[in-house]
Amino acid sequence: MISFLDLKKINEAYATELTTAVLDVVNSGWYIRGGAVQKFENEFAEYCGVGHCIGVANGLDALTLTLRAWKELGVLAEGDEVIVPANTYIASILAITENSLTPVLVEPDPNTLNLCPVNTRAAITDKTKVILPVHLYGRAADMPAFVGLAEEFGLKILEDAAQAHGAIIEGAKVGSWGDAAGFSFYPGKNLGALGDAGAVTTNDPELANVILCLGNYGSSQKYINEYQGVNSRLDEIQAACLSVKLPHLDADTQRRREVARRYFQEIKNPHVLLPFLAEEMGSDLKHHAFHLFPVLCSDRDRFQAHLQESGVQTLIHYPIPPHKQMAFKEWNQRSVPVTEHIHQSVLSLPISPVMEHEDVAKVVEAVNAFR
Ligand SMILES: *Cc1c(COP(=O)(O)O)cnc(C)c1O
């Protein structure tokens, strides 16, 4: 069986370094917000090309605390609208509702499956304050277009970069385009910790300070509380592990792109639609970090069963769109046809930096054999 994602194999490559890093933390006697967190924050800020990185407990908190900080700074108020793609992982939307802001679900571009700038413009109202593009599946959203809209209408941009570490648009990494960006280092993400972890990147020092403070009980000085904060801190062990893996991220992403390139070249099946190859992606595929390799198939469930029988494990990202979830009962009857079509036909093929040449060949063979 070709597994969808072999996390054990991914981390095995760094086993010695990870073990040393963890032991160093054990021996340091300092476990929360010490040297390892500071080191990783500096490294990741430099990697993304931004002034500040704030480690937090997970990717959802990275998004939630950024919106919360804008509320504390008077940029946002309850009820303000945040434009978010209708087809995203539910976390992007929960960060908005958690802050009593109003998510405005916008249909994606049916080619890129990412937030559509034309639909975004049409959704802007007097109450719109933030655009929250998601670099879904690892493909960079159309940031030049969103930056243009934000300038035109005076909006903030919060990137959800949880799936796209290292993707590059016009020479700049995701995470450096918006006013801020949220990253997740959940173990299965392209840069994965050995547990939960996340970070915000930004060039705004004031925002960075408020987020840091909010995630630390609203306190920047021990026992002095400026805000009613929460506990959301990146811990030393996870930070130390992330510092081990970050220097290898670009090579890992290149391996993902090699797998993708082979899928693009070798998969030939009229029933299976491959990800859209936009011209600006170029032959280097730089603007895609290929966290996932989603294909579309109108007979998706039978396709998935066929692959399973052929020894290829696949997953659906995602089986139920946010507006159809029980958590958002008030949206269940809404018609969001492009998003619903994607959710009904999308299937993620295995892709990872540790896939062997023969594994890719087996996936291609199984996909091409589907009738
Ligand atoms: C994983 C993910 C998140 C949340 O990250 P966690 O670390 O699991 O909280 C947010 N948005 C998207 C698009 C994700 O894929």
mmCIF file of C-alpha atoms and ligand atoms in Angstrom:
data_model
loop_
_atom_site.group_PDB
_atom_site.id
_atom_site.type_symbol
_atom_site.label_atom_id
_atom_site.label_comp_id
_atom_site.label_asym_id
_atom_site.label_seq_id
_atom_site.Cartn_x
_atom_site.Cartn_y
_atom_site.Cartn_z
ATOM 1 C CA MET A 1 0.000 0.000 0.000
ATOM 2 C CA ILE A 2 1.293 3.449 -0.870
ATOM 3 C CA SER A 3 0.339 5.498 2.156
ATOM 4 C CA PHE A 4 -1.070 8.973 1.727
ATOM 5 C CA LEU A 5 1.606 10.517 3.919
ATOM 6 C CA ASP A 6 4.361 8.648 5.734
ATOM 7 C CA LEU A 7 5.084 11.013 8.639
ATOM 8 C CA LYS A 8 7.348 8.537 10.366
ATOM 9 C CA LYS A 9 9.560 8.349 7.306
ATOM 10 C CA ILE A 10 9.596 12.150 6.973
ATOM 11 C CA ASN A 11 10.853 12.633 10.522
ATOM 12 C CA GLU A 12 13.189 9.603 10.491
ATOM 13 C CA ALA A 13 15.510 11.556 8.213
ATOM 14 C CA TYR A 14 16.063 14.048 11.050
ATOM 15 C CA ALA A 15 15.883 11.581 13.962
ATOM 16 C CA THR A 16 19.400 12.208 15.303
ATOM 17 C CA GLU A 17 19.170 15.988 15.075
ATOM 18 C CA LEU A 18 15.636 16.032 16.523
ATOM 19 C CA THR A 19 16.700 13.883 19.473
ATOM 20 C CA THR A 20 19.660 16.165 20.183
ATOM 21 C CA ALA A 21 17.442 19.252 19.916
ATOM 22 C CA VAL A 22 14.897 17.823 22.367
ATOM 23 C CA LEU A 23 17.646 16.782 24.811
ATOM 24 C CA ASP A 24 19.149 20.266 24.637
ATOM 25 C CA VAL A 25 15.806 21.699 25.742
ATOM 26 C CA VAL A 26 15.502 19.098 28.514
ATOM 27 C CA ASN A 27 18.947 20.062 29.748
ATOM 28 C CA SER A 28 18.376 23.801 29.413
ATOM 29 C CA GLY A 29 15.886 23.909 32.283
ATOM 30 C CA TRP A 30 13.812 26.520 30.380
ATOM 31 C CA TYR A 31 10.703 25.209 28.658
ATOM 32 C CA ILE A 32 8.439 28.131 27.715
ATOM 33 C CA ARG A 33 9.485 31.149 25.626
ATOM 34 C CA GLY A 34 13.200 30.702 25.937
ATOM 35 C CA GLY A 35 16.086 30.668 23.509
ATOM 36 C CA ALA A 36 14.730 27.986 21.181
ATOM 37 C CA VAL A 37 11.495 29.870 20.480
ATOM 38 C CA GLN A 38 13.346 33.138 19.911
ATOM 39 C CA LYS A 39 15.800 31.392 17.586
ATOM 40 C CA PHE A 40 13.078 29.800 15.500
ATOM 41 C CA GLU A 41 11.054 33.022 15.362
ATOM 42 C CA ASN A 42 14.093 34.849 13.976
ATOM 43 C CA GLU A 43 14.852 32.088 11.486
ATOM 44 C CA PHE A 44 11.282 31.835 10.220
ATOM 45 C CA ALA A 45 10.904 35.627 9.908
ATOM 46 C CA GLU A 46 14.079 35.682 7.836
ATOM 47 C CA TYR A 47 12.903 32.701 5.774
ATOM 48 C CA CYS A 48 9.607 34.431 4.933
ATOM 49 C CA GLY A 49 11.247 37.798 4.383
ATOM 50 C CA VAL A 50 9.374 39.664 7.121
ATOM 51 C CA GLY A 51 10.363 41.719 10.151
ATOM 52 C CA HIS A 52 8.551 39.682 12.802
ATOM 53 C CA CYS A 53 7.477 36.135 13.579
ATOM 54 C CA ILE A 54 5.478 35.324 16.703
ATOM 55 C CA GLY A 55 5.288 31.675 17.722
ATOM 56 C CA VAL A 56 1.866 30.542 18.951
ATOM 57 C CA ALA A 57 0.305 27.228 19.946
ATOM 58 C CA ASN A 58 -1.200 26.296 16.549
ATOM 59 C CA GLY A 59 -2.314 27.618 13.171
ATOM 60 C CA LEU A 60 -5.881 28.383 14.232
ATOM 61 C CA ASP A 61 -4.578 30.577 17.056
ATOM 62 C CA ALA A 62 -2.237 32.349 14.634
ATOM 63 C CA LEU A 63 -5.274 33.498 12.632
ATOM 64 C CA THR A 64 -7.559 34.078 15.640
ATOM 65 C CA LEU A 65 -5.024 36.125 17.612
ATOM 66 C CA THR A 66 -4.197 38.322 14.610
ATOM 67 C CA LEU A 67 -7.850 39.290 14.158
ATOM 68 C CA ARG A 68 -8.178 39.723 17.926
ATOM 69 C CA ALA A 69 -5.118 42.008 17.948
ATOM 70 C CA TRP A 70 -6.673 44.170 15.239
ATOM 71 C CA LYS A 71 -9.746 44.457 17.447
ATOM 72 C CA GLU A 72 -7.609 45.505 20.416
ATOM 73 C CA LEU A 73 -5.861 48.066 18.195
ATOM 74 C CA GLY A 74 -9.186 49.523 17.069
ATOM 75 C CA VAL A 75 -8.754 48.396 13.448
ATOM 76 C CA LEU A 76 -11.687 45.973 13.687
ATOM 77 C CA ALA A 77 -14.950 45.975 15.619
ATOM 78 C CA GLU A 78 -17.512 43.202 16.230
ATOM 79 C CA GLY A 79 -19.693 42.641 13.190
ATOM 80 C CA ASP A 80 -17.101 43.802 10.665
ATOM 81 C CA GLU A 81 -16.941 41.625 7.569
ATOM 82 C CA VAL A 82 -14.030 39.396 6.635
ATOM 83 C CA ILE A 83 -13.917 37.961 3.127
ATOM 84 C CA VAL A 84 -12.843 34.312 3.147
ATOM 85 C CA PRO A 85 -12.980 31.568 0.491
ATOM 86 C CA ALA A 86 -16.008 29.285 0.825
ATOM 87 C CA ASN A 87 -13.821 26.279 0.097
ATOM 88 C CA THR A 88 -11.267 26.216 2.840
ATOM 89 C CA TYR A 89 -10.466 24.204 5.903
ATOM 90 C CA ILE A 90 -12.904 25.297 8.617
ATOM 91 C CA ALA A 91 -10.128 26.877 10.723
ATOM 92 C CA SER A 92 -9.957 29.927 8.436
ATOM 93 C CA ILE A 93 -13.611 30.627 9.217
ATOM 94 C CA LEU A 94 -13.512 29.756 12.935
ATOM 95 C CA ALA A 95 -10.820 32.402 13.434
ATOM 96 C CA ILE A 96 -13.369 34.958 12.203
ATOM 97 C CA THR A 97 -16.417 33.765 14.129
ATOM 98 C CA GLU A 98 -14.394 33.322 17.335
ATOM 99 C CA ASN A 99 -13.827 37.093 17.191
ATOM 100 C CA SER A 100 -17.532 37.883 16.593
ATOM 101 C CA LEU A 101 -16.636 39.120 13.122
ATOM 102 C CA THR A 102 -18.775 38.198 10.126
ATOM 103 C CA PRO A 103 -17.350 35.749 7.574
ATOM 104 C CA VAL A 104 -18.384 36.512 4.002
ATOM 105 C CA LEU A 105 -17.985 33.289 2.062
ATOM 106 C CA VAL A 106 -16.764 33.922 -1.460
ATOM 107 C CA GLU A 107 -16.693 31.381 -4.275
ATOM 108 C CA PRO A 108 -13.276 30.289 -5.526
ATOM 109 C CA ASP A 109 -11.846 30.489 -9.006
ATOM 110 C CA PRO A 110 -12.837 27.125 -10.550
ATOM 111 C CA ASN A 111 -9.352 26.754 -12.096
ATOM 112 C CA THR A 112 -7.051 27.531 -9.177
ATOM 113 C CA LEU A 113 -9.645 26.532 -6.503
ATOM 114 C CA ASN A 114 -8.372 29.586 -4.585
ATOM 115 C CA LEU A 115 -10.224 32.768 -3.583
ATOM 116 C CA CYS A 116 -11.281 34.609 -6.754
ATOM 117 C CA PRO A 117 -10.323 38.324 -6.978
ATOM 118 C CA VAL A 118 -13.334 39.157 -9.195
ATOM 119 C CA ASN A 119 -15.802 37.575 -6.749
ATOM 120 C CA THR A 120 -13.932 39.223 -3.890
ATOM 121 C CA ARG A 121 -14.376 42.684 -5.390
ATOM 122 C CA ALA A 122 -18.085 41.973 -5.843
ATOM 123 C CA ALA A 123 -18.393 40.976 -2.165
ATOM 124 C CA ILE A 124 -16.839 44.148 -0.721
ATOM 125 C CA THR A 125 -19.290 46.304 1.295
ATOM 126 C CA ASP A 126 -18.986 49.254 3.686
ATOM 127 C CA LYS A 127 -18.488 46.744 6.501
ATOM 128 C CA THR A 128 -15.635 44.835 4.825
ATOM 129 C CA LYS A 129 -12.397 45.269 6.733
ATOM 130 C CA VAL A 130 -10.246 42.242 5.964
ATOM 131 C CA ILE A 131 -9.543 39.885 3.062
ATOM 132 C CA LEU A 132 -8.427 36.455 4.273
ATOM 133 C CA PRO A 133 -7.012 34.563 1.277
ATOM 134 C CA VAL A 134 -6.060 30.931 1.871
ATOM 135 C CA HIS A 135 -3.149 29.422 -0.050
ATOM 136 C CA LEU A 136 -5.163 26.250 -0.353
ATOM 137 C CA TYR A 137 -3.434 22.932 -1.059
ATOM 138 C CA GLY A 138 -0.125 24.877 -1.095
ATOM 139 C CA ARG A 139 -0.957 26.999 -4.139
ATOM 140 C CA ALA A 140 -0.308 30.687 -3.552
ATOM 141 C CA ALA A 141 -3.463 32.779 -3.860
ATOM 142 C CA ASP A 142 -3.474 35.718 -6.271
ATOM 143 C CA MET A 143 -1.770 38.084 -3.828
ATOM 144 C CA PRO A 144 -0.951 40.894 -6.289
ATOM 145 C CA ALA A 145 -4.693 41.164 -7.028
ATOM 146 C CA PHE A 146 -5.677 41.114 -3.341
ATOM 147 C CA VAL A 147 -3.020 43.686 -2.416
ATOM 148 C CA GLY A 148 -4.456 45.902 -5.175
ATOM 149 C CA LEU A 149 -7.999 45.497 -3.793
ATOM 150 C CA ALA A 150 -6.824 46.146 -0.231
ATOM 151 C CA GLU A 151 -5.140 49.389 -1.310
ATOM 152 C CA GLU A 152 -8.168 50.476 -3.323
ATOM 153 C CA PHE A 153 -10.670 49.857 -0.491
ATOM 154 C CA GLY A 154 -8.445 50.387 2.566
ATOM 155 C CA LEU A 155 -8.626 46.781 3.789
ATOM 156 C CA LYS A 156 -6.272 44.578 5.779
ATOM 157 C CA ILE A 157 -5.018 41.275 4.394
ATOM 158 C CA LEU A 158 -4.542 38.224 6.601
ATOM 159 C CA GLU A 159 -3.034 35.298 4.678
ATOM 160 C CA ASP A 160 -3.875 31.762 5.766
ATOM 161 C CA ALA A 161 -0.521 30.234 4.879
ATOM 162 C CA ALA A 162 -1.014 27.020 6.880
ATOM 163 C CA GLN A 163 -0.567 24.842 3.773
ATOM 164 C CA ALA A 164 1.954 26.829 1.761
ATOM 165 C CA HIS A 165 5.265 27.390 3.605
ATOM 166 C CA GLY A 166 7.829 28.472 1.036
ATOM 167 C CA ALA A 167 5.558 29.094 -1.957
ATOM 168 C CA ILE A 168 6.779 32.152 -3.879
ATOM 169 C CA ILE A 169 4.911 34.749 -5.950
ATOM 170 C CA GLU A 170 6.849 37.353 -7.934
ATOM 171 C CA GLY A 171 9.951 36.594 -5.883
ATOM 172 C CA ALA A 172 8.261 37.083 -2.470
ATOM 173 C CA LYS A 173 7.265 34.234 -0.148
ATOM 174 C CA VAL A 174 3.728 33.701 1.042
ATOM 175 C CA GLY A 175 3.506 35.126 4.530
ATOM 176 C CA SER A 176 5.146 38.364 3.375
ATOM 177 C CA TRP A 177 2.328 39.668 1.147
ATOM 178 C CA GLY A 178 -0.394 40.426 3.652
ATOM 179 C CA ASP A 179 -0.470 42.726 6.676
ATOM 180 C CA ALA A 180 -0.032 39.459 8.546
ATOM 181 C CA ALA A 181 -0.121 35.715 7.889
ATOM 182 C CA GLY A 182 -0.961 32.655 9.946
ATOM 183 C CA PHE A 183 1.128 29.481 9.647
ATOM 184 C CA SER A 184 0.494 26.036 11.078
ATOM 185 C CA PHE A 185 3.243 23.566 11.923
ATOM 186 C CA TYR A 186 0.807 20.708 12.583
ATOM 187 C CA PRO A 187 2.835 17.506 11.999
ATOM 188 C CA GLY A 188 1.351 16.835 8.551
ATOM 189 C CA LYS A 189 1.999 20.332 7.197
ATOM 190 C CA ASN A 190 4.948 21.021 4.871
ATOM 191 C CA LEU A 191 6.975 22.276 7.837
ATOM 192 C CA GLY A 192 5.706 20.052 10.615
ATOM 193 C CA ALA A 193 6.512 19.997 14.321
ATOM 194 C CA LEU A 194 6.156 16.880 16.501
ATOM 195 C CA GLY A 195 2.920 18.207 17.932
ATOM 196 C CA ASP A 196 0.869 21.374 17.624
ATOM 197 C CA ALA A 197 2.605 24.617 16.723
ATOM 198 C CA GLY A 198 1.936 27.774 14.742
ATOM 199 C CA ALA A 199 3.192 31.282 14.018
ATOM 200 C CA VAL A 200 2.189 34.693 12.750
ATOM 201 C CA THR A 201 4.429 36.616 10.357
ATOM 202 C CA THR A 202 4.133 40.371 9.875
ATOM 203 C CA ASN A 203 6.112 43.526 9.149
ATOM 204 C CA ASP A 204 4.064 45.498 11.682
ATOM 205 C CA PRO A 205 5.943 45.737 15.018
ATOM 206 C CA GLU A 206 2.913 47.057 16.914
ATOM 207 C CA LEU A 207 0.720 44.178 15.713
ATOM 208 C CA ALA A 208 3.501 41.698 16.564
ATOM 209 C CA ASN A 209 3.688 43.015 20.131
ATOM 210 C CA VAL A 210 -0.055 42.802 20.702
ATOM 211 C CA ILE A 211 -0.224 39.226 19.340
ATOM 212 C CA LEU A 212 2.699 38.153 21.531
ATOM 213 C CA CYS A 213 1.017 39.768 24.511
ATOM 214 C CA LEU A 214 -2.448 38.266 23.777
ATOM 215 C CA GLY A 215 -0.983 34.767 23.536
ATOM 216 C CA ASN A 216 0.688 35.211 26.904
ATOM 217 C CA TYR A 217 -2.359 36.024 29.093
ATOM 218 C CA GLY A 218 -2.427 39.558 27.701
ATOM 219 C CA SER A 219 0.821 40.224 29.474
ATOM 220 C CA SER A 220 4.161 41.451 28.185
ATOM 221 C CA GLN A 221 5.595 41.915 31.664
ATOM 222 C CA LYS A 222 5.123 39.160 34.229
ATOM 223 C CA TYR A 223 1.977 39.650 36.343
ATOM 224 C CA ILE A 224 1.015 42.851 34.507
ATOM 225 C CA ASN A 225 -1.983 42.217 32.233
ATOM 226 C CA GLU A 226 -2.839 44.710 29.528
ATOM 227 C CA TYR A 227 -5.466 42.533 27.801
ATOM 228 C CA GLN A 228 -7.807 39.668 28.647
ATOM 229 C CA GLY A 229 -5.494 37.325 26.805
ATOM 230 C CA VAL A 230 -5.254 33.578 26.306
ATOM 231 C CA ASN A 231 -2.512 31.004 26.681
ATOM 232 C CA SER A 232 -1.202 30.284 23.189
ATOM 233 C CA ARG A 233 2.555 29.912 23.165
ATOM 234 C CA LEU A 234 4.916 27.982 20.958
ATOM 235 C CA ASP A 235 6.867 25.724 23.291
ATOM 236 C CA GLU A 236 10.610 25.263 23.372
ATOM 237 C CA ILE A 237 10.638 21.625 22.286
ATOM 238 C CA GLN A 238 8.511 22.261 19.201
ATOM 239 C CA ALA A 239 10.540 25.345 18.313
ATOM 240 C CA ALA A 240 13.794 23.400 18.617
ATOM 241 C CA CYS A 241 12.421 20.678 16.320
ATOM 242 C CA LEU A 242 11.233 23.269 13.805
ATOM 243 C CA SER A 243 14.710 24.829 13.734
ATOM 244 C CA VAL A 244 16.088 21.406 12.806
ATOM 245 C CA LYS A 245 13.664 21.017 9.910
ATOM 246 C CA LEU A 246 13.461 24.567 8.520
ATOM 247 C CA PRO A 247 16.851 24.453 6.711
ATOM 248 C CA HIS A 248 15.563 21.416 4.767
ATOM 249 C CA LEU A 249 12.180 22.887 3.836
ATOM 250 C CA ASP A 250 13.164 24.186 0.412
ATOM 251 C CA ALA A 251 14.751 20.861 -0.587
ATOM 252 C CA ASP A 252 11.645 19.038 0.661
ATOM 253 C CA THR A 253 9.404 21.380 -1.321
ATOM 254 C CA GLN A 254 11.538 20.744 -4.422
ATOM 255 C CA ARG A 255 10.934 17.009 -3.945
ATOM 256 C CA ARG A 256 7.201 17.660 -3.722
ATOM 257 C CA ARG A 257 7.428 19.646 -6.969
ATOM 258 C CA GLU A 258 9.324 16.765 -8.634
ATOM 259 C CA VAL A 259 6.469 14.404 -7.734
ATOM 260 C CA ALA A 260 3.957 16.948 -9.024
ATOM 261 C CA ARG A 261 5.916 17.387 -12.244
ATOM 262 C CA ARG A 262 5.777 13.645 -12.858
ATOM 263 C CA TYR A 263 2.039 13.559 -12.186
ATOM 264 C CA PHE A 264 1.583 16.405 -14.685
ATOM 265 C CA GLN A 265 3.685 14.599 -17.298
ATOM 266 C CA GLU A 266 2.580 11.029 -16.784
ATOM 267 C CA ILE A 267 -1.065 11.063 -15.717
ATOM 268 C CA LYS A 268 -3.172 10.721 -18.815
ATOM 269 C CA ASN A 269 -6.786 9.970 -18.081
ATOM 270 C CA PRO A 270 -9.694 11.947 -19.562
ATOM 271 C CA HIS A 271 -11.740 11.271 -16.376
ATOM 272 C CA VAL A 272 -9.142 12.920 -14.138
ATOM 273 C CA LEU A 273 -8.573 16.673 -14.146
ATOM 274 C CA LEU A 274 -5.146 17.698 -12.838
ATOM 275 C CA PRO A 275 -4.487 20.957 -10.945
ATOM 276 C CA PHE A 276 -4.584 23.989 -13.218
ATOM 277 C CA LEU A 277 -1.128 24.946 -14.496
ATOM 278 C CA ALA A 278 -1.297 28.720 -14.522
ATOM 279 C CA GLU A 279 1.199 30.442 -16.784
ATOM 280 C CA GLU A 280 2.660 32.460 -13.915
ATOM 281 C CA MET A 281 3.583 29.200 -12.170
ATOM 282 C CA GLY A 282 6.312 28.787 -14.792
ATOM 283 C CA SER A 283 8.207 25.556 -15.314
ATOM 284 C CA ASP A 284 9.713 25.798 -11.813
ATOM 285 C CA LEU A 285 6.230 25.559 -10.177
ATOM 286 C CA LYS A 286 7.546 27.995 -7.532
ATOM 287 C CA HIS A 287 4.196 29.412 -6.564
ATOM 288 C CA HIS A 288 2.945 26.023 -5.433
ATOM 289 C CA ALA A 289 4.307 24.225 -2.360
ATOM 290 C CA PHE A 290 2.215 21.120 -3.192
ATOM 291 C CA HIS A 291 1.056 20.440 0.341
ATOM 292 C CA LEU A 292 -1.548 18.376 -1.495
ATOM 293 C CA PHE A 293 -2.081 17.257 -5.070
ATOM 294 C CA PRO A 294 -5.855 17.493 -5.570
ATOM 295 C CA VAL A 295 -7.372 16.129 -8.770
ATOM 296 C CA LEU A 296 -10.990 16.410 -9.836
ATOM 297 C CA CYS A 297 -13.062 13.439 -10.983
ATOM 298 C CA SER A 298 -16.815 13.499 -11.561
ATOM 299 C CA ASP A 299 -17.027 9.874 -10.391
ATOM 300 C CA ARG A 300 -14.838 10.587 -7.370
ATOM 301 C CA ASP A 301 -16.026 7.916 -4.934
ATOM 302 C CA ARG A 302 -15.630 5.095 -7.480
ATOM 303 C CA PHE A 303 -12.218 6.565 -8.442
ATOM 304 C CA GLN A 304 -11.140 6.540 -4.799
ATOM 305 C CA ALA A 305 -12.309 2.926 -4.382
ATOM 306 C CA HIS A 306 -10.417 1.947 -7.540
ATOM 307 C CA LEU A 307 -7.197 3.529 -6.229
ATOM 308 C CA GLN A 308 -7.646 1.860 -2.841
ATOM 309 C CA GLU A 309 -7.997 -1.546 -4.558
ATOM 310 C CA SER A 310 -4.874 -0.729 -6.563
ATOM 311 C CA GLY A 311 -2.932 -0.084 -3.341
ATOM 312 C CA VAL A 312 -2.994 3.718 -3.371
ATOM 313 C CA GLN A 313 -4.310 5.532 -0.307
ATOM 314 C CA THR A 314 -6.013 8.850 -1.016
ATOM 315 C CA LEU A 315 -7.871 11.435 1.069
ATOM 316 C CA ILE A 316 -10.608 13.976 0.369
ATOM 317 C CA HIS A 317 -9.833 17.635 1.150
ATOM 318 C CA TYR A 318 -12.482 18.246 2.221
ATOM 319 C CA PRO A 319 -15.530 15.958 2.234
ATOM 320 C CA ILE A 320 -17.949 18.580 3.645
ATOM 321 C CA PRO A 321 -17.587 22.314 2.917
ATOM 322 C CA PRO A 322 -17.780 24.653 5.941
ATOM 323 C CA HIS A 323 -21.220 26.016 4.976
ATOM 324 C CA LYS A 324 -22.660 22.461 5.076
ATOM 325 C CA GLN A 325 -21.255 21.683 8.527
ATOM 326 C CA MET A 326 -23.487 21.325 11.582
ATOM 327 C CA ALA A 327 -21.334 24.019 13.199
ATOM 328 C CA PHE A 328 -22.768 26.514 10.694
ATOM 329 C CA LYS A 329 -26.409 25.420 10.562
ATOM 330 C CA GLU A 330 -27.460 28.912 9.536
ATOM 331 C CA TRP A 331 -25.611 28.485 6.210
ATOM 332 C CA ASN A 332 -26.678 24.902 5.412
ATOM 333 C CA GLN A 333 -29.325 25.919 2.876
ATOM 334 C CA ARG A 334 -27.101 28.357 1.027
ATOM 335 C CA SER A 335 -26.198 27.645 -2.550
ATOM 336 C CA VAL A 336 -22.446 27.816 -3.112
ATOM 337 C CA PRO A 337 -22.221 25.772 -6.316
ATOM 338 C CA VAL A 338 -18.547 26.076 -7.276
ATOM 339 C CA THR A 339 -17.442 25.127 -3.769
ATOM 340 C CA GLU A 340 -19.932 22.265 -3.613
ATOM 341 C CA HIS A 341 -18.759 20.949 -6.979
ATOM 342 C CA ILE A 342 -15.151 20.942 -5.759
ATOM 343 C CA HIS A 343 -16.063 19.112 -2.562
ATOM 344 C CA GLN A 344 -17.989 16.486 -4.521
ATOM 345 C CA SER A 345 -15.231 15.776 -7.043
ATOM 346 C CA VAL A 346 -11.899 16.501 -5.358
ATOM 347 C CA LEU A 347 -9.451 13.754 -4.384
ATOM 348 C CA SER A 348 -5.897 14.182 -3.075
ATOM 349 C CA LEU A 349 -3.241 11.845 -4.481
ATOM 350 C CA PRO A 350 -0.251 10.960 -2.284
ATOM 351 C CA ILE A 351 2.538 13.564 -2.455
ATOM 352 C CA SER A 352 5.456 14.049 -0.084
ATOM 353 C CA PRO A 353 9.202 14.594 -0.021
ATOM 354 C CA VAL A 354 9.799 10.934 0.885
ATOM 355 C CA MET A 355 7.872 9.271 -1.958
ATOM 356 C CA GLU A 356 10.070 6.905 -3.927
ATOM 357 C CA HIS A 357 10.323 6.953 -7.713
ATOM 358 C CA GLU A 358 8.475 3.606 -7.893
ATOM 359 C CA ASP A 359 5.702 4.864 -5.596
ATOM 360 C CA VAL A 360 4.976 7.710 -7.990
ATOM 361 C CA ALA A 361 4.992 5.255 -10.902
ATOM 362 C CA LYS A 362 2.466 3.052 -9.080
ATOM 363 C CA VAL A 363 0.144 5.981 -8.418
ATOM 364 C CA VAL A 364 0.369 7.061 -12.063
ATOM 365 C CA GLU A 365 -0.353 3.531 -13.257
ATOM 366 C CA ALA A 366 -3.362 3.181 -10.953
ATOM 367 C CA VAL A 367 -4.760 6.577 -11.958
ATOM 368 C CA ASN A 368 -4.298 5.882 -15.670
ATOM 369 C CA ALA A 369 -6.011 2.487 -15.353
ATOM 370 C CA PHE A 370 -9.274 4.044 -14.059
ATOM 371 C CA ARG A 371 -12.114 3.782 -16.564
HETATM 372 C C1 LIG B 1 -4.083 23.217 9.208
HETATM 373 C C2 LIG B 1 -4.791 24.443 8.817
HETATM 374 C C3 LIG B 1 -5.130 25.437 9.739
HETATM 375 C C4 LIG B 1 -5.031 25.267 11.231
HETATM 376 O O1 LIG B 1 -3.829 24.850 11.706
HETATM 377 P P1 LIG B 1 -3.748 24.061 13.111
HETATM 378 O O2 LIG B 1 -2.293 24.142 13.450
HETATM 379 O O3 LIG B 1 -4.237 22.688 12.891
HETATM 380 O O4 LIG B 1 -4.579 24.819 14.086
HETATM 381 C C5 LIG B 1 -5.679 26.616 9.279
HETATM 382 N N1 LIG B 1 -5.947 26.789 7.979
HETATM 383 C C6 LIG B 1 -5.664 25.855 7.058
HETATM 384 C C7 LIG B 1 -5.958 26.134 5.618
HETATM 385 C C8 LIG B 1 -5.085 24.642 7.441
HETATM 386 O O5 LIG B 1 -4.835 23.708 6.520
#
